[in-house]
mmCIF file with all atom_site columns, C-alpha atoms and ligand atoms in Angstrom:
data_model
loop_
_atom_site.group_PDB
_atom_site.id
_atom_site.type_symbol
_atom_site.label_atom_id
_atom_site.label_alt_id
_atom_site.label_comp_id
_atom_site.label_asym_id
_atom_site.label_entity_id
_atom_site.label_seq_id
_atom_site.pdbx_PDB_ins_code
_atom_site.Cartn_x
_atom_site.Cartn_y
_atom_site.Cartn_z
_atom_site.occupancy
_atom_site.B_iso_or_equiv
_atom_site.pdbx_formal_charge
_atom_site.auth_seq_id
_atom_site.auth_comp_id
_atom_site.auth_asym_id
_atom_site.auth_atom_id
_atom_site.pdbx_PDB_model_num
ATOM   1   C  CA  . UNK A 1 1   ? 7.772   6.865  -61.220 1.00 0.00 ? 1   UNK A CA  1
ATOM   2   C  CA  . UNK A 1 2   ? 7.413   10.430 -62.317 1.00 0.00 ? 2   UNK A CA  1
ATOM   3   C  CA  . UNK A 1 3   ? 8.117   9.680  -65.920 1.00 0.00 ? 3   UNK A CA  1
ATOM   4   C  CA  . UNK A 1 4   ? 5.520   7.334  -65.516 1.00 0.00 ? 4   UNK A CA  1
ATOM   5   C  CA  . UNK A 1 5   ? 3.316   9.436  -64.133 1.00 0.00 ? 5   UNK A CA  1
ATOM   6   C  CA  . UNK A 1 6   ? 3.767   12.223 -66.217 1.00 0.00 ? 6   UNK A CA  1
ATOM   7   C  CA  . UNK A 1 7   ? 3.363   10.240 -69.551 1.00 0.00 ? 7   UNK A CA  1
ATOM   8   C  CA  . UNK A 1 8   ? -0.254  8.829  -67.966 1.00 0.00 ? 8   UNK A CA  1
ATOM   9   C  CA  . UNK A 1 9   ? -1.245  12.196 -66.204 1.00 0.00 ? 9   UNK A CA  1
ATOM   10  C  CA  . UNK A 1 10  ? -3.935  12.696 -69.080 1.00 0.00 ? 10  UNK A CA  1
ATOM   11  C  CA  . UNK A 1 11  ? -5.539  9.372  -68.606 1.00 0.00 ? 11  UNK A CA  1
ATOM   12  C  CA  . UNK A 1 12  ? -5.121  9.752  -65.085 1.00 0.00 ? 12  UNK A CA  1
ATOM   13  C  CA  . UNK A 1 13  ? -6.978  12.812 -65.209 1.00 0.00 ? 13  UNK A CA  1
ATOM   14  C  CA  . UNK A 1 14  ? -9.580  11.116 -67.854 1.00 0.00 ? 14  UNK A CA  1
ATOM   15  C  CA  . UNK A 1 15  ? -10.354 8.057  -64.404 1.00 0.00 ? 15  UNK A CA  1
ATOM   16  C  CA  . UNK A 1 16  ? -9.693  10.471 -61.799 1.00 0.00 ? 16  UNK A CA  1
ATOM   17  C  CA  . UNK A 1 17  ? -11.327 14.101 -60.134 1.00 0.00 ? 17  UNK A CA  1
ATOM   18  C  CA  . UNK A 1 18  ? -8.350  15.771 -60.041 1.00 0.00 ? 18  UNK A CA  1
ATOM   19  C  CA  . UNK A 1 19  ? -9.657  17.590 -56.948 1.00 0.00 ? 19  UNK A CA  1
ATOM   20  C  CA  . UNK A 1 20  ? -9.836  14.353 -55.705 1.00 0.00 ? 20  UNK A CA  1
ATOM   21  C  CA  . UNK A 1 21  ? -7.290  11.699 -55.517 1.00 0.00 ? 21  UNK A CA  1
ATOM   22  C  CA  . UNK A 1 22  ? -6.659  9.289  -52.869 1.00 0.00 ? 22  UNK A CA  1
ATOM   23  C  CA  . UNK A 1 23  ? -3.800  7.050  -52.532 1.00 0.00 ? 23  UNK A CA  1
ATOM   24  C  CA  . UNK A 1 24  ? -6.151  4.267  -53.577 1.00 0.00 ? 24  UNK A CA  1
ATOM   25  C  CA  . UNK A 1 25  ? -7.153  5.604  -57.218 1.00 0.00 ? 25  UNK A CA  1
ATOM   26  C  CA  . UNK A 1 26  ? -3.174  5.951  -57.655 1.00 0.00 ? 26  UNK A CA  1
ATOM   27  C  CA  . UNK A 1 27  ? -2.483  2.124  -56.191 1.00 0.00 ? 27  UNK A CA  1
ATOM   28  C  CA  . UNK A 1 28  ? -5.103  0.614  -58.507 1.00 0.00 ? 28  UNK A CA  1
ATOM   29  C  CA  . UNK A 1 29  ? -3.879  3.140  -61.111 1.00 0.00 ? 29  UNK A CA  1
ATOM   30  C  CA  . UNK A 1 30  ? -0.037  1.623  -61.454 1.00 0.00 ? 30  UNK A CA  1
ATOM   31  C  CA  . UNK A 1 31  ? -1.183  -1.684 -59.772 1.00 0.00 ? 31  UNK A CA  1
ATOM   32  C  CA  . UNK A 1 32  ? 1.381   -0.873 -57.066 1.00 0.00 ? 32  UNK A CA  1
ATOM   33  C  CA  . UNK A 1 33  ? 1.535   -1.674 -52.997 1.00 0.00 ? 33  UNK A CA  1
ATOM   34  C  CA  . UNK A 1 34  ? -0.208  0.968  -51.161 1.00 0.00 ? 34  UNK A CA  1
ATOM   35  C  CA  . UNK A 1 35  ? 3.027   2.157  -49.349 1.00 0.00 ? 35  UNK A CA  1
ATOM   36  C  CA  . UNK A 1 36  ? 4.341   2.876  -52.625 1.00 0.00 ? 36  UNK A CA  1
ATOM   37  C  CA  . UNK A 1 37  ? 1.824   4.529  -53.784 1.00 0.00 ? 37  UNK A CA  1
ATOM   38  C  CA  . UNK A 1 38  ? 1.514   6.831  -50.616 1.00 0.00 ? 38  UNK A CA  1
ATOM   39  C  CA  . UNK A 1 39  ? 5.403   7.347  -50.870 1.00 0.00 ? 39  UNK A CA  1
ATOM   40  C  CA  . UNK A 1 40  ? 4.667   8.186  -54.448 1.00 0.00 ? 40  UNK A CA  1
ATOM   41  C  CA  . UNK A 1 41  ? 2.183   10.859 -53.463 1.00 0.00 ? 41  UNK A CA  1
ATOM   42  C  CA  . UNK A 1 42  ? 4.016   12.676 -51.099 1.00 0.00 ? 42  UNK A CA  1
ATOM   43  C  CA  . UNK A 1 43  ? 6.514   12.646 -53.772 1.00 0.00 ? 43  UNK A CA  1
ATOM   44  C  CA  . UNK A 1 44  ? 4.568   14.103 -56.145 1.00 0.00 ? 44  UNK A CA  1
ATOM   45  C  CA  . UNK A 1 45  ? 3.600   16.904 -53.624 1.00 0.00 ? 45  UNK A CA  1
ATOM   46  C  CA  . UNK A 1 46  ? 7.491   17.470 -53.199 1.00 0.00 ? 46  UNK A CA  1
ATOM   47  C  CA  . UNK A 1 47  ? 7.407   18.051 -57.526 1.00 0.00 ? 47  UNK A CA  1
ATOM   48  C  CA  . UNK A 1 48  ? 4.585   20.399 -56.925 1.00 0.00 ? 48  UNK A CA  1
ATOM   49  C  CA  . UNK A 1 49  ? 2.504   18.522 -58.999 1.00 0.00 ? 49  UNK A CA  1
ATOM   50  C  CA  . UNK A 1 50  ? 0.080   17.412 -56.185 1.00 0.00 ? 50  UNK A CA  1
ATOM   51  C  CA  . UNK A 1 51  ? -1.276  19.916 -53.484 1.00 0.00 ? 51  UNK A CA  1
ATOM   52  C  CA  . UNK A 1 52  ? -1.936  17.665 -50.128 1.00 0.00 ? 52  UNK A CA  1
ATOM   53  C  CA  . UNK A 1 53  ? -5.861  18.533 -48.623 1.00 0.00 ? 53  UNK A CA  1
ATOM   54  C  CA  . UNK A 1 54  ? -7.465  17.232 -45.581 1.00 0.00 ? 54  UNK A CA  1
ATOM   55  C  CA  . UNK A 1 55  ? -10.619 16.562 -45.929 1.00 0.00 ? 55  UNK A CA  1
ATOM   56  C  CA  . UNK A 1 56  ? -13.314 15.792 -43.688 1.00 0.00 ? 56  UNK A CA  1
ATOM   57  C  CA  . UNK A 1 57  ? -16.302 13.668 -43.880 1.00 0.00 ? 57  UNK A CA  1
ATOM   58  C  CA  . UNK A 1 58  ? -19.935 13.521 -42.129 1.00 0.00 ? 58  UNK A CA  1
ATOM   59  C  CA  . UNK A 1 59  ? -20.216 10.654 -40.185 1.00 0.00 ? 59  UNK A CA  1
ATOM   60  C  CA  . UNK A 1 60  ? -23.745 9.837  -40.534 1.00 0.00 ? 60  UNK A CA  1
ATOM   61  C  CA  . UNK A 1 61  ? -24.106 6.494  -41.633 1.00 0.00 ? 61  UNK A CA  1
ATOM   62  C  CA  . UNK A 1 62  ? -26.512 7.887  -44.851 1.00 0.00 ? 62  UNK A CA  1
ATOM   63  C  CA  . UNK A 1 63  ? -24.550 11.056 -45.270 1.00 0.00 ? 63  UNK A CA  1
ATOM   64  C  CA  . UNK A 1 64  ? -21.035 10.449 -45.662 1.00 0.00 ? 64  UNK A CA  1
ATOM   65  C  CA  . UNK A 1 65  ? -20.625 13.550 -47.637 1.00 0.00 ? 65  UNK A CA  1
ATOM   66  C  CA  . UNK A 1 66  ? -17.094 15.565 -47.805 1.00 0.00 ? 66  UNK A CA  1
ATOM   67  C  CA  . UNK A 1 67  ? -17.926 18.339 -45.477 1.00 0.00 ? 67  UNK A CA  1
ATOM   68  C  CA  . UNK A 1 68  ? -15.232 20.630 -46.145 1.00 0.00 ? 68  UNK A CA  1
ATOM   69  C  CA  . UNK A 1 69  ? -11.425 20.736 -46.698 1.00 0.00 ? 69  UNK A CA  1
ATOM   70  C  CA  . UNK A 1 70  ? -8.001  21.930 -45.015 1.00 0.00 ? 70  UNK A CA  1
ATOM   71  C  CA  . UNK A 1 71  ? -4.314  22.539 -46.108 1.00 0.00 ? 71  UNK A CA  1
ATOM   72  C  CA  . UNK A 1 72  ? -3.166  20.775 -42.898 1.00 0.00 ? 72  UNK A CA  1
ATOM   73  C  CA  . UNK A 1 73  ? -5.093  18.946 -40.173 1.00 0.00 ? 73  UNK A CA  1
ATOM   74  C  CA  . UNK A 1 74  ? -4.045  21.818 -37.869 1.00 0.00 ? 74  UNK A CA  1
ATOM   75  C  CA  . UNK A 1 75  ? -6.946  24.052 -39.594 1.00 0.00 ? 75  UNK A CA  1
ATOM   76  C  CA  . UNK A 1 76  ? -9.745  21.516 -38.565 1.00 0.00 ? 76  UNK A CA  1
ATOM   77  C  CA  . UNK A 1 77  ? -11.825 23.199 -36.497 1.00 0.00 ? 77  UNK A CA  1
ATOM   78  C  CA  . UNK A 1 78  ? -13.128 21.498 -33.166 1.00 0.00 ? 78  UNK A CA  1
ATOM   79  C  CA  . UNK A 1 79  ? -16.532 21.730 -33.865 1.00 0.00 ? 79  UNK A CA  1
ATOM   80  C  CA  . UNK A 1 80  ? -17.938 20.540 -37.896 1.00 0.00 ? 80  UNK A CA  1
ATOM   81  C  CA  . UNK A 1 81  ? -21.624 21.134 -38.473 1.00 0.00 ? 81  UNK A CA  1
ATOM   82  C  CA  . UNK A 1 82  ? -22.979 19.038 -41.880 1.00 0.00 ? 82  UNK A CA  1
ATOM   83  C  CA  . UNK A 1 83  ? -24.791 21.065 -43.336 1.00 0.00 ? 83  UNK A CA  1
ATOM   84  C  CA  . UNK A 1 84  ? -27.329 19.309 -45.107 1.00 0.00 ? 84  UNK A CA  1
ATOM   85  C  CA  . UNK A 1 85  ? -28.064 16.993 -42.457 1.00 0.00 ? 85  UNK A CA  1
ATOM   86  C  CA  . UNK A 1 86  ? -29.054 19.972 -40.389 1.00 0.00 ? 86  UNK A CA  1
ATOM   87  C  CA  . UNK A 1 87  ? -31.115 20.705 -43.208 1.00 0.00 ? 87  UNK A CA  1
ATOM   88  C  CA  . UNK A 1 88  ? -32.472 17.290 -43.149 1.00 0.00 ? 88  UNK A CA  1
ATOM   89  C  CA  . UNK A 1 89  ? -33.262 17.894 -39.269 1.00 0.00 ? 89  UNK A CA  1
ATOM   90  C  CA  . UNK A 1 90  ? -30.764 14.775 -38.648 1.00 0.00 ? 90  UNK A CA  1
ATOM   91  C  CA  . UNK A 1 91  ? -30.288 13.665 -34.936 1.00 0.00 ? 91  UNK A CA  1
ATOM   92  C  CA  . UNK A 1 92  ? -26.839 14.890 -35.643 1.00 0.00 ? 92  UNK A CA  1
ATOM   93  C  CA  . UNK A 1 93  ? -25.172 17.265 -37.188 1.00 0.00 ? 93  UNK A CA  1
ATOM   94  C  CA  . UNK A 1 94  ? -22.918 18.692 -35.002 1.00 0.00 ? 94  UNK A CA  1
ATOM   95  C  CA  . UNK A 1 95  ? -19.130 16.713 -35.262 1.00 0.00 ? 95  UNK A CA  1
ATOM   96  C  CA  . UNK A 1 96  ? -16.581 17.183 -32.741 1.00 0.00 ? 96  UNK A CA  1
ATOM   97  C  CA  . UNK A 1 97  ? -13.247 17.120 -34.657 1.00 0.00 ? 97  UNK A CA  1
ATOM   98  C  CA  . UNK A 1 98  ? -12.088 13.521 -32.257 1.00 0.00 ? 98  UNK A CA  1
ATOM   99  C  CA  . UNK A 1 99  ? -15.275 12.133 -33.529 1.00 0.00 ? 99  UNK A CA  1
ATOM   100 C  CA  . UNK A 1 100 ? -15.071 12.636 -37.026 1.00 0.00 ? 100 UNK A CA  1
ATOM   101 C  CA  . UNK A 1 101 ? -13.747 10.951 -40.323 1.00 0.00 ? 101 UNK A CA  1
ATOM   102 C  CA  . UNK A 1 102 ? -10.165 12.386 -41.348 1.00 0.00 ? 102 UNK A CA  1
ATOM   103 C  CA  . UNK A 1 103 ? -9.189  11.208 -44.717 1.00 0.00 ? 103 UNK A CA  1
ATOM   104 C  CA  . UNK A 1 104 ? -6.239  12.935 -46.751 1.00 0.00 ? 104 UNK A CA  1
ATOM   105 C  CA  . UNK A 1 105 ? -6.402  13.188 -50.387 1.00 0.00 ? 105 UNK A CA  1
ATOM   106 C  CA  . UNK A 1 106 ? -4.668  14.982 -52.844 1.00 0.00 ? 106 UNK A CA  1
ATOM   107 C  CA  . UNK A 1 107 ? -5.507  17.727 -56.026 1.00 0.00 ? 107 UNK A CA  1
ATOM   108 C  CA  . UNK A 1 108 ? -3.488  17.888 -59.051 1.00 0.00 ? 108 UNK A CA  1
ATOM   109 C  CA  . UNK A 1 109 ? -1.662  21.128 -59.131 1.00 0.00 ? 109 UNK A CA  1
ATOM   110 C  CA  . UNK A 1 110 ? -2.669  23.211 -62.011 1.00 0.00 ? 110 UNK A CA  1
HETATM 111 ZN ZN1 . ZN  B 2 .   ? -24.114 14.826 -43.265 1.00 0.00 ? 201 ZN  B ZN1 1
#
């Protein structure tokens, strides 16, 4: 899986942000189950050729933007403010860290 992933890192790269990948872009990638994929991942951040982010994500239903990132969930802080829906003078735009969307993603170590 490494071979593999090593001989298509450039075209990965090419389809990819490599600031950005989710276990998704690698599934559809190698056309493989999820799980493997995921276990692939993790693998990958064991080889030091992924770093593992945290990243979280207004939930306004128009927004959706990536707010900002972590190294480990443990860094969220309790209290996320979006700031372009304050900008917008949005309802909200004040997240407590139960509330909001938690998604884990991975950047391709350079
Ligand atoms: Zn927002």
């Amino acid at each position: 899986m490494v071979q593999q992933f090593l001989k298509r890192r450039a075209e990965i790269l090419e389809k990819t942000d490599p600031d950005r990948i989710y276990v998704e872009n690698i599934r559809s990638f190698f056309r493989i189950p999820y799980t493997v994929a995921r276990f692939f991942c993790e693998m990958a951040v064991k080889e030091k050729f992924f770093k593992k982010k945290v990243g979280v994500f207004c939930s306004n239903e128009d927004c959706r933007r990536l707010i900002k990132s972590y190294d480990s969930r443990s860094e969220i802080k309790d209290e996320i403010i979006c700031d372009i829906c304050e900008d917008l003078e949005k309802e909200k735009f004040v997240f407590v860290k139960e509330d909001i969307e938690i998604v884990e993603f991975y950047q391709l170590v350079k």
